[in-house]
Short mmCIF file of C-alpha atoms in Angstrom, two decimals:
data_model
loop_
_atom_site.label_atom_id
_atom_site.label_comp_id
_atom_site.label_asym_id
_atom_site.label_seq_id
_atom_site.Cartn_x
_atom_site.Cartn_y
_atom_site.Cartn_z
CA UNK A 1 -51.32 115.08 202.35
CA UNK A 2 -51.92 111.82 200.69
CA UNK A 3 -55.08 113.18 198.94
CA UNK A 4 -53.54 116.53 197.87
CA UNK A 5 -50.73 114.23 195.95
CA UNK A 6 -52.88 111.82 194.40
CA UNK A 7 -55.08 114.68 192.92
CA UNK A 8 -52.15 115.80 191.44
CA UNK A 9 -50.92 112.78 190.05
CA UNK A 10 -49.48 114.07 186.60
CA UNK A 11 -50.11 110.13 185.10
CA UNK A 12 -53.65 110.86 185.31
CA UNK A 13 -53.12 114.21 183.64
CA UNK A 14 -51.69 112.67 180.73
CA UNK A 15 -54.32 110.23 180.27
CA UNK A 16 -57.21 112.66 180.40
CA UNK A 17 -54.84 114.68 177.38
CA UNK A 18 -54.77 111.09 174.97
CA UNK A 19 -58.39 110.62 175.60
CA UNK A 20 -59.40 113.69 174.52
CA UNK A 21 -57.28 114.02 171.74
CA UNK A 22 -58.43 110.25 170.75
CA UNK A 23 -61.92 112.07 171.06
CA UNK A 24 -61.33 114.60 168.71
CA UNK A 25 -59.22 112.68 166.31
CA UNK A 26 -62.67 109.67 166.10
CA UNK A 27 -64.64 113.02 165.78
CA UNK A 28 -62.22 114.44 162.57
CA UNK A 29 -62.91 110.86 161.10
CA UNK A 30 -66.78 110.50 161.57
CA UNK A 31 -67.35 113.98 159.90
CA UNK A 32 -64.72 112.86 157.12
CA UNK A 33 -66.67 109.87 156.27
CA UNK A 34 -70.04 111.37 156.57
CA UNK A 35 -68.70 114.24 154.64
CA UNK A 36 -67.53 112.07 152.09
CA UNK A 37 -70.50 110.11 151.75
CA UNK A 38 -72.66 113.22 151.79
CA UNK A 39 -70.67 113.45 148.36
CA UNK A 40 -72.12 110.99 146.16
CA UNK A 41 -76.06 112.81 146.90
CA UNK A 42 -75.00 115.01 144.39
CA UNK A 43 -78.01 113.69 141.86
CA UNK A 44 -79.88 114.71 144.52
CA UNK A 45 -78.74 117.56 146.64
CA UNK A 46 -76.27 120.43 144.49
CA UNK A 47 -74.97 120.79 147.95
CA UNK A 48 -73.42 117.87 147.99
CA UNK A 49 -71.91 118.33 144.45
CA UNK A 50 -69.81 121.18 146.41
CA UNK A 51 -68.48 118.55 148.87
CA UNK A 52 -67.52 116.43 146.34
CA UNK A 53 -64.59 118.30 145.67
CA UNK A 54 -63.11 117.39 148.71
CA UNK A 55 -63.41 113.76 147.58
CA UNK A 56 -59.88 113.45 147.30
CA UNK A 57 -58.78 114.57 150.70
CA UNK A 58 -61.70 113.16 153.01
CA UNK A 59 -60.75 109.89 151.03
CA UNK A 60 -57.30 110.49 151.92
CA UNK A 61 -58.42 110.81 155.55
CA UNK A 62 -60.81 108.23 156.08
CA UNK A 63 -58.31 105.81 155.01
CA UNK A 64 -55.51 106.80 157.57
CA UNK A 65 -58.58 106.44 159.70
CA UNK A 66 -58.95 103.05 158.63
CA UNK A 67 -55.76 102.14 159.10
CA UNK A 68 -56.08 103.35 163.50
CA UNK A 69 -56.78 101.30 166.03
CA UNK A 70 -60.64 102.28 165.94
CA UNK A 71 -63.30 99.14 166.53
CA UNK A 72 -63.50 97.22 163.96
CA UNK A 73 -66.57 97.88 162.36
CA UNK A 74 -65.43 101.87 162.53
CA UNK A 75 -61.99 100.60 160.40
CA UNK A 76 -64.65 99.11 157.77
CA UNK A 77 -66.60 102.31 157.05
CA UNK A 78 -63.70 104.34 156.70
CA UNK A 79 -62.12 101.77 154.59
CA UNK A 80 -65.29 101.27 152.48
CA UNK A 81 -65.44 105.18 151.91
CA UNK A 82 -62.08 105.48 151.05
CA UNK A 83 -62.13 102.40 148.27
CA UNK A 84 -65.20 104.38 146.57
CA UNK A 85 -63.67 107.37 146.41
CA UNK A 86 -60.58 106.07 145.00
CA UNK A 87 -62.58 104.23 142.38
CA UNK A 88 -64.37 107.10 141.38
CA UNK A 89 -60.90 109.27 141.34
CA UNK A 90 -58.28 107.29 140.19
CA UNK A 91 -58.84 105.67 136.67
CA UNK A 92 -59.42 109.91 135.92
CA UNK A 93 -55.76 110.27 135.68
CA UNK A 94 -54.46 106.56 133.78
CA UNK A 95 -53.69 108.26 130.21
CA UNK A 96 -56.19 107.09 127.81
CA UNK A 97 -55.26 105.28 124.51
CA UNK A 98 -56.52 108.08 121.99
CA UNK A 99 -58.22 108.11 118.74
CA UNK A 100 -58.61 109.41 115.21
CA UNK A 101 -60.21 113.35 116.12
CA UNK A 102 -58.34 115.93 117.65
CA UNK A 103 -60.19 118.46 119.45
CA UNK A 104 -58.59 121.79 121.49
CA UNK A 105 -60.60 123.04 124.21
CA UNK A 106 -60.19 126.02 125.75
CA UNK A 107 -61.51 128.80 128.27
CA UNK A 108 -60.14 132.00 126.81
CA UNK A 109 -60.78 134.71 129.54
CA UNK A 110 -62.61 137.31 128.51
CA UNK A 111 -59.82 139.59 128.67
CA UNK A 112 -57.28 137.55 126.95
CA UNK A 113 -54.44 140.00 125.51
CA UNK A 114 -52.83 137.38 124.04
CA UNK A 115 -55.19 136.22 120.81
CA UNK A 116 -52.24 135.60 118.24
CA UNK A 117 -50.88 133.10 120.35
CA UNK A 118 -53.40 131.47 121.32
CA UNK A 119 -55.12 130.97 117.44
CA UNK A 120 -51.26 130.11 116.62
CA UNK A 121 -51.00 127.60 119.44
CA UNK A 122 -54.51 126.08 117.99
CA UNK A 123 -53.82 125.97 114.64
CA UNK A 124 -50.05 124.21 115.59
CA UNK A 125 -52.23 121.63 117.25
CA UNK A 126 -53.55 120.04 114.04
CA UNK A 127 -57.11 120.29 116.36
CA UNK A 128 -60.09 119.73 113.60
CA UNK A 129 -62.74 121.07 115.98
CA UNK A 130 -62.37 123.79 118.59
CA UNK A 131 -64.39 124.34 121.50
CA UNK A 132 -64.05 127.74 123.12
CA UNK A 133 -65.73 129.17 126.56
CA UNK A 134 -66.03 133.22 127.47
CA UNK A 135 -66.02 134.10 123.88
CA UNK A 136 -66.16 138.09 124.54
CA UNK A 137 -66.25 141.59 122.79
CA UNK A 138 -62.95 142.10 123.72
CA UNK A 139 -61.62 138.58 122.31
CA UNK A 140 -64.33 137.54 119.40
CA UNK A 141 -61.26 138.71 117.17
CA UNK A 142 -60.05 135.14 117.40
CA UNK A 143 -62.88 133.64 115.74
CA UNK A 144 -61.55 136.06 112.89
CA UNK A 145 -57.73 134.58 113.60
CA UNK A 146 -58.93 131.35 112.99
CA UNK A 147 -61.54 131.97 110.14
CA UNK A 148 -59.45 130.91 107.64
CA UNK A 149 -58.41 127.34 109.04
CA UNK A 150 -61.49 126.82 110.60
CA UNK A 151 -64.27 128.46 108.06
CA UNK A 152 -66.97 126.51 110.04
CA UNK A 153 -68.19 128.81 113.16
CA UNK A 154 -70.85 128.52 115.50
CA UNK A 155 -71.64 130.86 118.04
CA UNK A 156 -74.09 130.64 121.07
CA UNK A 157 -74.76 134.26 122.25
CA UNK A 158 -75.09 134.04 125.99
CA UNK A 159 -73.57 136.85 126.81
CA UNK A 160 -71.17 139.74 125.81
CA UNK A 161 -68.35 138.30 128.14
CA UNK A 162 -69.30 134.48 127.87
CA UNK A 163 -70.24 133.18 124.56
CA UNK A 164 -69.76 129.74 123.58
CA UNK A 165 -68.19 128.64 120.45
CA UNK A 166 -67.59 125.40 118.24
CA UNK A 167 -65.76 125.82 115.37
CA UNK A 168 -64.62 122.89 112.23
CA UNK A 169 -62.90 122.28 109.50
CA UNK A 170 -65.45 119.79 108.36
CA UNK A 171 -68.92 121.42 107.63
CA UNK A 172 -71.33 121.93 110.03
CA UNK A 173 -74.72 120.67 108.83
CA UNK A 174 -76.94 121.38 112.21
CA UNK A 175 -76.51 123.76 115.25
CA UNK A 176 -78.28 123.97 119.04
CA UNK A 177 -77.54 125.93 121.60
CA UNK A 178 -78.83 125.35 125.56
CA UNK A 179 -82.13 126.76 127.31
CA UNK A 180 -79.16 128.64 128.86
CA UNK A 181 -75.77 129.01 129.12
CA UNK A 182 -74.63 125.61 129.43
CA UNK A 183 -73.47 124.17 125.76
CA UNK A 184 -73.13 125.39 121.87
CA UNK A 185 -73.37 122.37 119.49
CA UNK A 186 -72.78 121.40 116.07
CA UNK A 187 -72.76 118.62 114.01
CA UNK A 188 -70.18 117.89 112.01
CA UNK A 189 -69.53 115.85 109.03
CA UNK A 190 -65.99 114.33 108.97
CA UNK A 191 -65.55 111.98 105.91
CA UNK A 192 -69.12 111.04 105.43
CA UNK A 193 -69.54 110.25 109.18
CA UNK A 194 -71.66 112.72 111.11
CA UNK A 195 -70.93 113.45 114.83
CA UNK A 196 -71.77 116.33 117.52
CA UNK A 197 -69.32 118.29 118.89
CA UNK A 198 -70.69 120.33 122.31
CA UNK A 199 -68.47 123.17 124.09
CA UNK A 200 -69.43 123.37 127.53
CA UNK A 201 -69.57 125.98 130.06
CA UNK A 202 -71.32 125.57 133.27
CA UNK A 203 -71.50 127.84 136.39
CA UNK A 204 -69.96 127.29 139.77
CA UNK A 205 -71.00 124.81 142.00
CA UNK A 206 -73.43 125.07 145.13
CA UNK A 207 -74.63 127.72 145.93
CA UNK A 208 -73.69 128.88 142.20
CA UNK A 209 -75.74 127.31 139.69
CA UNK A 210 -74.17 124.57 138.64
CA UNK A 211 -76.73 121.82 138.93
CA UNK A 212 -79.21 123.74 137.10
CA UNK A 213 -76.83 124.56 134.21
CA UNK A 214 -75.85 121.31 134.15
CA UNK A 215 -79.69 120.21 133.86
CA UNK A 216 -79.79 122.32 130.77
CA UNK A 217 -76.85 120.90 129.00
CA UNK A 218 -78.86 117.49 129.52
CA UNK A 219 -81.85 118.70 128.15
CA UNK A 220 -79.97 119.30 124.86
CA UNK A 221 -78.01 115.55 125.23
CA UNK A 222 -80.54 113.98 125.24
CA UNK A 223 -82.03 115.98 122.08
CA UNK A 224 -78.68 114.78 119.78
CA UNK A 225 -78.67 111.37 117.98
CA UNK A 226 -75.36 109.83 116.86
CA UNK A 227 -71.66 110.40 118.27
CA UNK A 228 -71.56 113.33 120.94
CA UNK A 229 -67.80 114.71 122.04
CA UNK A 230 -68.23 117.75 124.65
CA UNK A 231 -65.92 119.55 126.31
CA UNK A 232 -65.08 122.61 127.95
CA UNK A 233 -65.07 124.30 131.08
CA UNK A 234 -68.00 122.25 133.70
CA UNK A 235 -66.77 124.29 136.61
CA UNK A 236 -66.59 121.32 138.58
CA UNK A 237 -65.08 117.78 138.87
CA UNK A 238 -65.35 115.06 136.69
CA UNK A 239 -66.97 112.81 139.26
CA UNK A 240 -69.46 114.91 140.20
CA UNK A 241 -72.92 114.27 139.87
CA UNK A 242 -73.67 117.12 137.01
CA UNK A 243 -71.04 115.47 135.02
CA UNK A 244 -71.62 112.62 135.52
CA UNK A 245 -75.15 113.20 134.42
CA UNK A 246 -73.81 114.52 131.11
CA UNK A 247 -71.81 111.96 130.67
CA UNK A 248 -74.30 109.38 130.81
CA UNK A 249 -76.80 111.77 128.74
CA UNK A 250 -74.73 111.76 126.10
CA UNK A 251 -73.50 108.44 126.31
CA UNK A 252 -69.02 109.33 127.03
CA UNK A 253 -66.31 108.56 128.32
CA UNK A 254 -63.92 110.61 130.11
CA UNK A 255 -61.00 111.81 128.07
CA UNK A 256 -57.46 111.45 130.11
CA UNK A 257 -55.52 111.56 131.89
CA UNK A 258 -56.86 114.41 134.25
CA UNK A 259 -54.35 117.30 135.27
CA UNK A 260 -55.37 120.45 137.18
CA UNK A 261 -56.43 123.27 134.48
CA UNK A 262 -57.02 126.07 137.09
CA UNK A 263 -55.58 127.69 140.28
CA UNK A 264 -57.70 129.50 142.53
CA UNK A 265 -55.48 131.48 145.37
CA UNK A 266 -52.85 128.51 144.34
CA UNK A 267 -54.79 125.45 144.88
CA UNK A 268 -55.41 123.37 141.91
CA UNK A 269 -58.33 122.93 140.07
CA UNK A 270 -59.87 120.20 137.84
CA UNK A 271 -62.21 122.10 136.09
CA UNK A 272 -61.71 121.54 132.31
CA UNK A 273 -62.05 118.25 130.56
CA UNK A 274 -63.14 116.23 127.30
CA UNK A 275 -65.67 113.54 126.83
CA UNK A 276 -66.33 111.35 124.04
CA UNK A 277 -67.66 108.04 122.98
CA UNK A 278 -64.74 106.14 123.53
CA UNK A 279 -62.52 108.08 125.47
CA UNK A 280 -59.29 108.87 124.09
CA UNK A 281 -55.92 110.49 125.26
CA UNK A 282 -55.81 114.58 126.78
CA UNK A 283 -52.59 116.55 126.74
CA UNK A 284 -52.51 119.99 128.48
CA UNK A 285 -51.72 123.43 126.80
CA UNK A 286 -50.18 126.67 127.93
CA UNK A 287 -52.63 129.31 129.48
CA UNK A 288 -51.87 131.68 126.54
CA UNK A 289 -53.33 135.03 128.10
CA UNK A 290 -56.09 132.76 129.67
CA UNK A 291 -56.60 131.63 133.72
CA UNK A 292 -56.97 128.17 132.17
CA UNK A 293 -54.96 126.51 130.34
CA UNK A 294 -56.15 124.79 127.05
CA UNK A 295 -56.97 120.63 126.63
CA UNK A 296 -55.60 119.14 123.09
CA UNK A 297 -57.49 115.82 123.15
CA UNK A 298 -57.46 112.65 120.64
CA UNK A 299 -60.19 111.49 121.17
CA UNK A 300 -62.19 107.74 119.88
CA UNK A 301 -65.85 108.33 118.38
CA UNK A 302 -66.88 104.66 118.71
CA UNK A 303 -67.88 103.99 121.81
#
């Protein structure tokens, strides 16, 4: 009788429950930081450009983890992972200080219904270069909207649903467009200073084409000599590894502060953003018959 109670003792029951669930919990954190480490390969491995979307959260994660009562040197990884993903993360979304050039970016939709408003909202803006993304058949009328405040047009054919588009007020004296669809360029001369101004459009990430997109845009970076300001739509975060290879490519700084530009089944997206020499200040525009809404950025050209 003894026996039979002791194998039932409920104590025991309730012990076996915390150290499993203490299992599972060390397990939740070791994939979190190897996940989040797996991240930063990105240069290396497109796949890991796809998890470093979840940056945010797994950094989130591995620093509740850090702050558990784990061993000690198990509190310092998940510390450590969680400091570099907040240092690649946060200074995205401090407001920069601005500049002297105001450029609109935008990803129209192909189907946008709602051109009028849209070349309205741009011209408002006082934007002297616009970058557009899925210039189509059914929406190249805005080029025509616009025509008359911004004479200066270039156009890189892609496709009949995504064309790419930079278009000035200032003359454009040279144009480029990517291997393939990646980035339309221009150079523009703005009171006797010449820069480049690059409309981006990459694909998805992993196991999209991304990376390789991404590779292409660099290809043509690394072709431009002076000032470069790009933006558009890069399909994936800022701090991922094909943006970040842009960025250094063409020698930027990230535009900001960063705000979600796209909602996909209602989570938020950061997929649209503006680089430039020396950074500068991005404020956010309505989605005007668009899934994305529109980036007016000041932006600095000295770096």
């Amino acid at each position: 009788m003894i026996r039979q109670a002791a194998s039932h003792n409920p104590g025991r029951g309730k012990v076996r429950v915390v150290t499993l669930l203490w299992w599972l919990v060390g397990c939740v954190m070791a994939l979190a930081w190897l996940a989040l480490m797996t991240g930063f390969l990105g240069r290396w491995w497109p796949l890991a450009d796809s998890l470093s979307l979840l940056r945010p959260l797994l950094g989130v994660l591995c620093l509740l983890g850090a702050c558990l009562r784990f061993a000690k040197v198990t509190r310092i990884a998940l510390a450590g992972a969680a400091a570099a993903a907040a240092l690649t993360i946060l200074p995205l979304f401090v407001p920069g200080k601005g500049g002297d050039l105001r450029i609109y970016s935008k990803n129209m939709w192909y189907r946008n219904g709602e051109l009028l408003a849209l070349a309205t909202d741009i011209i408002d803006s006082g934007a002297e270069v616009v970058m557009l993304q899925e210039v189509s058949d059914r929406n190249a009328m805005i080029l025509q909207l616009l025509g008359p405040r911004y004479p200066h047009q270039h156009v890189c054919p892609f496709a009949g649903w995504s064309r790419i588009a930079v278009l000035s007020v200032h003359p454009i004296a040279e144009t480029a467009c990517s291997s393939r669809r990646a980035m339309a360029a221009a150079r523009i001369t703005r009171d006797g200073r010449a820069f480049w101004a690059a409309s981006v459009h990459l694909q998805w990430p992993y196991p999209y084409g991304n990376s390789a997109t991404a590779d292409s845009a660099v290809d043509l970076l690394l072709g431009l000599d002076g000032p470069i300001v790009t933006g558009g739509d890069f399909n994936i975060f800022p701090w991922a590894a094909s943006v970040q290879r842009m960025r250094r490519s063409g020698r930027m700084r990230s535009v900001t502060p960063l705000r979600p530009t796209f909602h996909l089944k209602g989570v938020p997206l950061f997929l649209d953003h503006v680089w430039a020499p020396g950074g500068g200040h991005a404020s956010y525009r309505s989605p005007l018959g668009s899934d994305h809404l529109g980036i007016l950025a000041v932006v600095d050209l000295d770096g």
